[in-house]
Amino acid sequence: MNNNKAQHMIAIHSHLDVRRNLDQAKTVLEALIKREEKKREVMESEVSLQRIQMKYKNNAQLVENGLVLGIPPAPYKFGSSEDDLGDSDDMTASRSYASQNPPFA
């Protein structure tokens, strides 16, 4: 009978070890999932930033090409900003801005 109690205690202890290991594995997997989600968010942000940079570069190139051809730049809004890039009535300020701030290289 004493042997049965010992085996029963070993089985309970073994069950608790398995349960603890499963809980630890669950915690590790949750941490890995969070890390992968963060990596995905960072990658999405980087792609979004690259798209914005390309759009800005293209817009800046169009403005620069227009200035070279003598076409006054039309005021436009970039993104959700309420600020105009330049004042269409003041060509010297626009030309100065374009020459001092070349597009991304």
Short mmCIF file of C-alpha atoms in Angstrom, two decimals:
data_model
loop_
_atom_site.label_atom_id
_atom_site.label_comp_id
_atom_site.label_asym_id
_atom_site.label_seq_id
_atom_site.Cartn_x
_atom_site.Cartn_y
_atom_site.Cartn_z
CA MET A 1 0.00 0.00 0.00
CA ASN A 2 2.84 2.33 0.76
CA ASN A 3 4.18 1.66 -2.73
CA ASN A 4 0.85 2.72 -4.28
CA LYS A 5 0.94 6.03 -2.39
CA ALA A 6 4.47 6.68 -3.61
CA GLN A 7 3.51 5.94 -7.20
CA HIS A 8 0.45 8.14 -6.86
CA MET A 9 2.59 11.01 -5.49
CA ILE A 10 5.09 10.58 -8.33
CA ALA A 11 2.25 10.68 -10.87
CA ILE A 12 0.85 13.87 -9.32
CA HIS A 13 4.30 15.45 -9.23
CA SER A 14 4.91 14.43 -12.85
CA HIS A 15 1.54 15.87 -13.86
CA LEU A 16 2.43 19.16 -12.14
CA ASP A 17 5.79 19.25 -13.96
CA VAL A 18 4.05 18.70 -17.30
CA ARG A 19 1.53 21.42 -16.46
CA ARG A 20 4.31 23.87 -15.50
CA ASN A 21 6.23 23.06 -18.70
CA LEU A 22 3.10 23.64 -20.77
CA ASP A 23 2.51 26.98 -19.05
CA GLN A 24 6.11 27.99 -19.72
CA ALA A 25 5.82 26.93 -23.36
CA LYS A 26 2.60 28.95 -23.68
CA THR A 27 4.35 32.02 -22.23
CA VAL A 28 7.27 31.62 -24.65
CA LEU A 29 4.93 31.21 -27.63
CA GLU A 30 2.92 34.29 -26.63
CA ALA A 31 6.16 36.30 -26.40
CA LEU A 32 7.26 35.02 -29.83
CA ILE A 33 3.90 35.94 -31.35
CA LYS A 34 4.14 39.46 -29.88
CA ARG A 35 7.68 39.82 -31.22
CA GLU A 36 6.62 38.71 -34.71
CA GLU A 37 3.64 41.08 -34.65
CA LYS A 38 5.97 43.96 -33.71
CA LYS A 39 8.34 42.99 -36.54
CA ARG A 40 5.39 42.98 -38.96
CA GLU A 41 4.26 46.41 -37.72
CA VAL A 42 7.79 47.79 -38.12
CA MET A 43 8.01 46.38 -41.65
CA GLU A 44 4.61 47.86 -42.56
CA SER A 45 5.76 51.23 -41.19
CA GLU A 46 8.99 51.05 -43.18
CA VAL A 47 7.08 50.24 -46.38
CA SER A 48 4.68 53.11 -45.70
CA LEU A 49 7.61 55.46 -45.08
CA GLN A 50 9.29 54.37 -48.32
CA ARG A 51 6.06 55.00 -50.23
CA ILE A 52 5.75 58.48 -48.72
CA GLN A 53 9.40 59.21 -49.53
CA MET A 54 8.91 58.07 -53.12
CA LYS A 55 5.77 60.20 -53.43
CA TYR A 56 7.61 63.18 -51.97
CA LYS A 57 10.57 62.61 -54.27
CA ASN A 58 8.28 62.36 -57.31
CA ASN A 59 6.34 65.47 -56.27
CA ALA A 60 9.56 67.37 -55.60
CA GLN A 61 10.88 66.30 -59.02
CA LEU A 62 7.69 67.51 -60.69
CA VAL A 63 7.96 70.85 -58.88
CA GLU A 64 11.63 71.12 -59.82
CA ASN A 65 10.86 70.28 -63.46
CA GLY A 66 8.10 72.89 -63.45
CA LEU A 67 10.48 75.51 -62.08
CA VAL A 68 13.06 74.69 -64.74
CA LEU A 69 10.38 75.12 -67.41
CA GLY A 70 9.22 78.37 -65.80
CA ILE A 71 5.86 77.00 -64.67
CA PRO A 72 4.87 78.44 -61.29
CA PRO A 73 4.25 75.71 -58.72
CA ALA A 74 0.64 75.29 -57.65
CA PRO A 75 0.13 75.19 -53.90
CA TYR A 76 -0.68 71.69 -52.74
CA LYS A 77 -1.06 69.83 -49.52
CA PHE A 78 1.15 66.85 -48.68
CA GLY A 79 -0.50 64.21 -46.54
CA SER A 80 -2.79 65.68 -43.90
CA SER A 81 -0.69 68.83 -43.34
CA GLU A 82 -2.48 72.13 -43.70
CA ASP A 83 0.74 73.97 -44.60
CA ASP A 84 1.44 74.85 -48.23
CA LEU A 85 4.89 74.01 -49.59
CA GLY A 86 5.19 77.45 -51.15
CA ASP A 87 3.12 80.54 -51.84
CA SER A 88 2.19 80.62 -55.54
CA ASP A 89 2.18 84.46 -55.45
CA ASP A 90 5.81 84.60 -54.33
CA MET A 91 7.99 82.89 -56.94
CA THR A 92 11.26 84.00 -55.32
CA ALA A 93 10.42 82.22 -52.09
CA SER A 94 9.44 79.06 -53.99
CA ARG A 95 12.57 79.09 -56.10
CA SER A 96 14.71 79.74 -53.04
CA TYR A 97 13.06 76.85 -51.20
CA ALA A 98 13.51 74.45 -54.12
CA SER A 99 17.18 75.34 -54.58
CA GLN A 100 17.99 75.15 -50.86
CA ASN A 101 16.14 71.89 -50.28
CA PRO A 102 16.86 69.47 -53.13
CA PRO A 103 14.86 66.22 -53.24
CA PHE A 104 16.21 63.04 -51.71
CA ALA A 105 19.41 61.85 -53.34
#
